[in-house]
JSON list of C-alpha atoms in Angstrom, two decimals:
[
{"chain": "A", "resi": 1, "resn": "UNK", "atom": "CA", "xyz": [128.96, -66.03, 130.75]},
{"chain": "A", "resi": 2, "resn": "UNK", "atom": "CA", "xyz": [129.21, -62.36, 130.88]},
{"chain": "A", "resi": 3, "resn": "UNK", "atom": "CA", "xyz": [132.42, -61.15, 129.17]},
{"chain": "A", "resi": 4, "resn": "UNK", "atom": "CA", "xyz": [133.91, -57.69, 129.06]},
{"chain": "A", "resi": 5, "resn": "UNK", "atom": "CA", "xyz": [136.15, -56.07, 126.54]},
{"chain": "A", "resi": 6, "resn": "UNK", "atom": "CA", "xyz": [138.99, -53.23, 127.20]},
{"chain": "A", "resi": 7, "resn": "UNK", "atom": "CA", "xyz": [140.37, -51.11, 125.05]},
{"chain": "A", "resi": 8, "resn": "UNK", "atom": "CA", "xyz": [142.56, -47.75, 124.55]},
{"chain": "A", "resi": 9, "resn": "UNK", "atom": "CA", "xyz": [145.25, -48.08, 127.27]},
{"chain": "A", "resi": 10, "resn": "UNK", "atom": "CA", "xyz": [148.90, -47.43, 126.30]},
{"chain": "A", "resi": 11, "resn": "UNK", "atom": "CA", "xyz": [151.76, -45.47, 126.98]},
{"chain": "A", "resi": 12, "resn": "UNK", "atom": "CA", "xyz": [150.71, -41.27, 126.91]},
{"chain": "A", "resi": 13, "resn": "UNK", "atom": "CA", "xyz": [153.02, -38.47, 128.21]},
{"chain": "A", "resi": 14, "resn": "UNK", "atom": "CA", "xyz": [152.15, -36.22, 131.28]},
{"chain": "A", "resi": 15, "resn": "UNK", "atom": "CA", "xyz": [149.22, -33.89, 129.96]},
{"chain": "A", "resi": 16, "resn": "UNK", "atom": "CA", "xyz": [147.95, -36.05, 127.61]},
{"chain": "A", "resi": 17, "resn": "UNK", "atom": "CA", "xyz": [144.59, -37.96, 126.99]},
{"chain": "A", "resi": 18, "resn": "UNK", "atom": "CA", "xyz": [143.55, -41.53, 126.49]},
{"chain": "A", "resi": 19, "resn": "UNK", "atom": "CA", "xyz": [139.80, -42.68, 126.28]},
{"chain": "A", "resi": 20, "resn": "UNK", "atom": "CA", "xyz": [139.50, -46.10, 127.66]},
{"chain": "A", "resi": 21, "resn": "UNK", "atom": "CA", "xyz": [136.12, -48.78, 126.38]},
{"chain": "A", "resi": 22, "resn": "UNK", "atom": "CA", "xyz": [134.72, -51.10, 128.08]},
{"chain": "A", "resi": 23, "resn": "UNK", "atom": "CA", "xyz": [132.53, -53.64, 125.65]},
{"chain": "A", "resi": 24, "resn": "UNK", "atom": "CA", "xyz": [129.89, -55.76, 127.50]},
{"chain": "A", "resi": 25, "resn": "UNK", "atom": "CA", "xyz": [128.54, -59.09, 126.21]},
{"chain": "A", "resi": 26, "resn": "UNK", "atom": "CA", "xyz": [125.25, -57.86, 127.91]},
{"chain": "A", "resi": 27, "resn": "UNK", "atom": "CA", "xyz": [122.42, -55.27, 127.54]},
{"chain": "A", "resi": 28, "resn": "UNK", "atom": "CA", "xyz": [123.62, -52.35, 129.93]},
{"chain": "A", "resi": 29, "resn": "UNK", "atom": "CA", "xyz": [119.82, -51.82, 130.61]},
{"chain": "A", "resi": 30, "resn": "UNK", "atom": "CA", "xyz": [120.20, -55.10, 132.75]},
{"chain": "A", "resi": 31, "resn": "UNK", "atom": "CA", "xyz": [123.12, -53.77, 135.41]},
{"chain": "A", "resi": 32, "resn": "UNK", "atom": "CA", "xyz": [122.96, -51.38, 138.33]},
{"chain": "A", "resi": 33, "resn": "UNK", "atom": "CA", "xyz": [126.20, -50.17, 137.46]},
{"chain": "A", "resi": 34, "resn": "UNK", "atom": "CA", "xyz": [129.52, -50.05, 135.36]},
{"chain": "A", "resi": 35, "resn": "UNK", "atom": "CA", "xyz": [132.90, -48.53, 136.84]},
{"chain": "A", "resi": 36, "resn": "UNK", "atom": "CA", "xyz": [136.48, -48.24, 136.23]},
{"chain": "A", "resi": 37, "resn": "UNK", "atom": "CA", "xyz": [139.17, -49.36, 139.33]},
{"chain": "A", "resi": 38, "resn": "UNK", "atom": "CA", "xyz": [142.96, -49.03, 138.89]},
{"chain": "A", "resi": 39, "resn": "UNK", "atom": "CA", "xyz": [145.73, -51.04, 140.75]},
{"chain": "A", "resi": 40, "resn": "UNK", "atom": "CA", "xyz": [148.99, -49.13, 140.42]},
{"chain": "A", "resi": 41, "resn": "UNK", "atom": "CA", "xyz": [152.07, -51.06, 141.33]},
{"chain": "A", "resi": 42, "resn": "UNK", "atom": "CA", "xyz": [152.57, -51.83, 145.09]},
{"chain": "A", "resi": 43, "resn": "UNK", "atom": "CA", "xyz": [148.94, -50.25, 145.76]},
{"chain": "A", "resi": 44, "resn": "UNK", "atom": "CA", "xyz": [145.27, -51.81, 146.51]},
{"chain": "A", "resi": 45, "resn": "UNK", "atom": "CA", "xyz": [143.12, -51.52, 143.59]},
{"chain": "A", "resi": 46, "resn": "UNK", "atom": "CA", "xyz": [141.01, -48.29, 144.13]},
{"chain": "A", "resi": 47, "resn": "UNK", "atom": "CA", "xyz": [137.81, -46.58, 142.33]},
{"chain": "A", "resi": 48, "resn": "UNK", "atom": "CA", "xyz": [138.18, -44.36, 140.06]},
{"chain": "A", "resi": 49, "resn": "UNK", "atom": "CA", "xyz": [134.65, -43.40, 138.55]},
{"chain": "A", "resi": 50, "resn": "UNK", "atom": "CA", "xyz": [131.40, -45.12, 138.66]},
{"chain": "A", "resi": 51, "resn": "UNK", "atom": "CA", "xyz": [127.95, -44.37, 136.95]},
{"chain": "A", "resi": 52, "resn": "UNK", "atom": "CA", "xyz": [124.70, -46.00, 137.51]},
{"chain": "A", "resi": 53, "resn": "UNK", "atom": "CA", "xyz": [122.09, -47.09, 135.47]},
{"chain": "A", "resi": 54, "resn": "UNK", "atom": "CA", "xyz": [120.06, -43.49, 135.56]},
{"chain": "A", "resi": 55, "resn": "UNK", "atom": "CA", "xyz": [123.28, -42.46, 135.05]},
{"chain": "A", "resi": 56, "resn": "UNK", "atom": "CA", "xyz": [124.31, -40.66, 138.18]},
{"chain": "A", "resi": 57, "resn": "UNK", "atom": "CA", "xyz": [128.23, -40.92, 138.40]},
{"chain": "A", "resi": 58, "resn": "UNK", "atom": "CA", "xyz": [130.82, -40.66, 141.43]},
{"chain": "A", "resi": 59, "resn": "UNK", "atom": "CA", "xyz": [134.54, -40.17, 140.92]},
{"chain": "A", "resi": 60, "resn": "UNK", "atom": "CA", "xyz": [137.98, -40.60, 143.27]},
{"chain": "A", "resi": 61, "resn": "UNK", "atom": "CA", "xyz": [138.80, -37.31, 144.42]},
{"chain": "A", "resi": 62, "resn": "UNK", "atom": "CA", "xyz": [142.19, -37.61, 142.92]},
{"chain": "A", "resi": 63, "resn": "UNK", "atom": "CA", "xyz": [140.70, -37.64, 138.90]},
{"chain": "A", "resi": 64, "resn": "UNK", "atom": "CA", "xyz": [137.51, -35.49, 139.69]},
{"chain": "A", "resi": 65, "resn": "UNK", "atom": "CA", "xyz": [138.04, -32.58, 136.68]},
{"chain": "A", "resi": 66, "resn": "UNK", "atom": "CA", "xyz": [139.95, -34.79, 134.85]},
{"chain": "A", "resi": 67, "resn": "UNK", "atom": "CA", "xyz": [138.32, -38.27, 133.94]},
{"chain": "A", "resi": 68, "resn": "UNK", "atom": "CA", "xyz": [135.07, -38.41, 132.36]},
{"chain": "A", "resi": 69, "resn": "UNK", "atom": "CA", "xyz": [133.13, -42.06, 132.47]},
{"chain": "A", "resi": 70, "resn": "UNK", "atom": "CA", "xyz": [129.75, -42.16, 130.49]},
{"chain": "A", "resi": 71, "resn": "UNK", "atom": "CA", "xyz": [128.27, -45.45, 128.61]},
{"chain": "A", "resi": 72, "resn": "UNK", "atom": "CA", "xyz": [126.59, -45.72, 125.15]},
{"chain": "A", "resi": 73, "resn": "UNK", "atom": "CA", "xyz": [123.65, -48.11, 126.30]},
{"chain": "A", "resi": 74, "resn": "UNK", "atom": "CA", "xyz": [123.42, -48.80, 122.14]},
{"chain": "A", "resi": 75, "resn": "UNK", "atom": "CA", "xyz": [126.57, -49.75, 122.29]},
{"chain": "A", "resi": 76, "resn": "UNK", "atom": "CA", "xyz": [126.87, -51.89, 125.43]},
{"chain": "A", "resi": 77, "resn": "UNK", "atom": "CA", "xyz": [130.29, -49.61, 125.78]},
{"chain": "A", "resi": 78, "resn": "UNK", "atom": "CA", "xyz": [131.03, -47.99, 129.08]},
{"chain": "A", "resi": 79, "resn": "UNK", "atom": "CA", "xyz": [133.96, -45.21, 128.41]},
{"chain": "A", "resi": 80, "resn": "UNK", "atom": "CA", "xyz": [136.50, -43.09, 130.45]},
{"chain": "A", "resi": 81, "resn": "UNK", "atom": "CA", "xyz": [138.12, -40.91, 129.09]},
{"chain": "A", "resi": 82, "resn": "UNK", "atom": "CA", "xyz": [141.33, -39.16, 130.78]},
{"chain": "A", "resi": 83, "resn": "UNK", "atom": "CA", "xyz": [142.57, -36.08, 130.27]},
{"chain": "A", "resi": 84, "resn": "UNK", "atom": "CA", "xyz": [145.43, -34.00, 131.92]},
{"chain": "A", "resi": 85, "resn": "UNK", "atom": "CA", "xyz": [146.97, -37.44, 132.71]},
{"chain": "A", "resi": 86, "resn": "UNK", "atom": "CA", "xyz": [150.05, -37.34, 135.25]},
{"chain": "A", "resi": 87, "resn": "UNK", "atom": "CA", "xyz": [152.28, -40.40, 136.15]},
{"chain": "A", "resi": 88, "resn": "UNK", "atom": "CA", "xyz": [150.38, -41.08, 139.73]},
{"chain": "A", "resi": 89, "resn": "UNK", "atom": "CA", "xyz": [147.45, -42.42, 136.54]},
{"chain": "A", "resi": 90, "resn": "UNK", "atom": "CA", "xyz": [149.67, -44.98, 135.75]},
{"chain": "A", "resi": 91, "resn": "UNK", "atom": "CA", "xyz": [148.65, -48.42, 136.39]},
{"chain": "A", "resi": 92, "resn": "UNK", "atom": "CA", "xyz": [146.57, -51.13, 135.48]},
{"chain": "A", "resi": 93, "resn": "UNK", "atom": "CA", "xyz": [142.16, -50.14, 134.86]},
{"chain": "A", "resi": 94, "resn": "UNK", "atom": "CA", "xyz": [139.85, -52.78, 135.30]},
{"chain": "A", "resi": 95, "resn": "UNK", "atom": "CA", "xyz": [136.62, -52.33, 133.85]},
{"chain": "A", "resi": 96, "resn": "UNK", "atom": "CA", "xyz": [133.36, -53.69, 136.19]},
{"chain": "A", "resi": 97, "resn": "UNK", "atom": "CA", "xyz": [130.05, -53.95, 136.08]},
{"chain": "A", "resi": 98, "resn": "UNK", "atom": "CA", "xyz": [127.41, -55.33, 138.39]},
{"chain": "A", "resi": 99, "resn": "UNK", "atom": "CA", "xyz": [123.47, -55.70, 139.49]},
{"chain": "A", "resi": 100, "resn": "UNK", "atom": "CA", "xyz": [121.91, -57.35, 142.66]},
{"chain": "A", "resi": 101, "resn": "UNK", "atom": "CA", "xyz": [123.00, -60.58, 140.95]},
{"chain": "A", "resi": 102, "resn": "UNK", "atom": "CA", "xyz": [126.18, -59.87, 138.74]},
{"chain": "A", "resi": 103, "resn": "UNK", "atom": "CA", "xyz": [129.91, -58.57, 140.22]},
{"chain": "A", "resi": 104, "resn": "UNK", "atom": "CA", "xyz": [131.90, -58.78, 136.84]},
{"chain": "A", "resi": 105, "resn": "UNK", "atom": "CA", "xyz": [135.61, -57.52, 136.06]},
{"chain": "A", "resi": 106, "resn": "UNK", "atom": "CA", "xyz": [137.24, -57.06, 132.94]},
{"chain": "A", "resi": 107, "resn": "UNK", "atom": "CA", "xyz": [141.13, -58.64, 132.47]},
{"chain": "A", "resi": 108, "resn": "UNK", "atom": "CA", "xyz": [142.35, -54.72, 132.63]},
{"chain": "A", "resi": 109, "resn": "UNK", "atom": "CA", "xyz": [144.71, -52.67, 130.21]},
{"chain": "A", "resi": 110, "resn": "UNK", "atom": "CA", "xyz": [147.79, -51.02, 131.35]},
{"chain": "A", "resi": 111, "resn": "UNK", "atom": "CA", "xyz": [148.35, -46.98, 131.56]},
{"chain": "A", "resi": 112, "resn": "UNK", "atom": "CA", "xyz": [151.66, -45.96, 131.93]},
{"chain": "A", "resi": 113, "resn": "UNK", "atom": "CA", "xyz": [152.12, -41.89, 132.03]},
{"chain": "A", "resi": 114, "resn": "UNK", "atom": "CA", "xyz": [155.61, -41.03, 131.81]},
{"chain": "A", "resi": 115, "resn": "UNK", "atom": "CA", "xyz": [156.75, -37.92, 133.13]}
]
């Protein structure tokens, strides 16, 4: 069973940074890709950045200058971090990673900006 571990949400005033981890139970050599979604209250759960395994990465419009995702393949740790965070961040980031035969989702942690 394929388990993933998030870390480094919290509560973070407009402007500030948080760097979120994501801490697979698997080789990342053996996935396609790892991403981070958020779900912010009364909203569908959206993309926010993605990065494959050759490392090519794709971001929501909305963060693009702002987030960062990369992954630490020694580590088995897929990171974003956030800078110049406003309150629209706020919500709740799901970690996932996948191949042709794996579609896995962390349990999330929370991101509240305030304003």
């Amino acid at each position: 069973q394929v388990q993933l571990r998030e870390s480094g949400g919290g509560l973070v005033q407009a402007g500030g940074s948080l760097r979120l981890s994501c801490a697979a139970s698997i080789s990342l050599y053996t996935l396609n890709f790892m991403a981070w979604h958020r779900q912010a209250p009364g909203k569908q759960r959206e993309l926010v950045a993605r990065i494959t395994s050759g490392g090519r990465t794709n971001y929501a419009d909305s963060v693009k200058g702002r987030f960062t995702i990369s992954k630490d393949n020694a580590k088995n740790t897929v990171y974003l971090q956030m800078n110049s965070l406003k309150p629209e961040d706020t919500g709740v980031y799901y970690c996932n990673v996948g191949s042709s035969s794996l579609d896995i989702w962390g349990q999330g942690t929370q991101v509240t900006v305030s304003s």
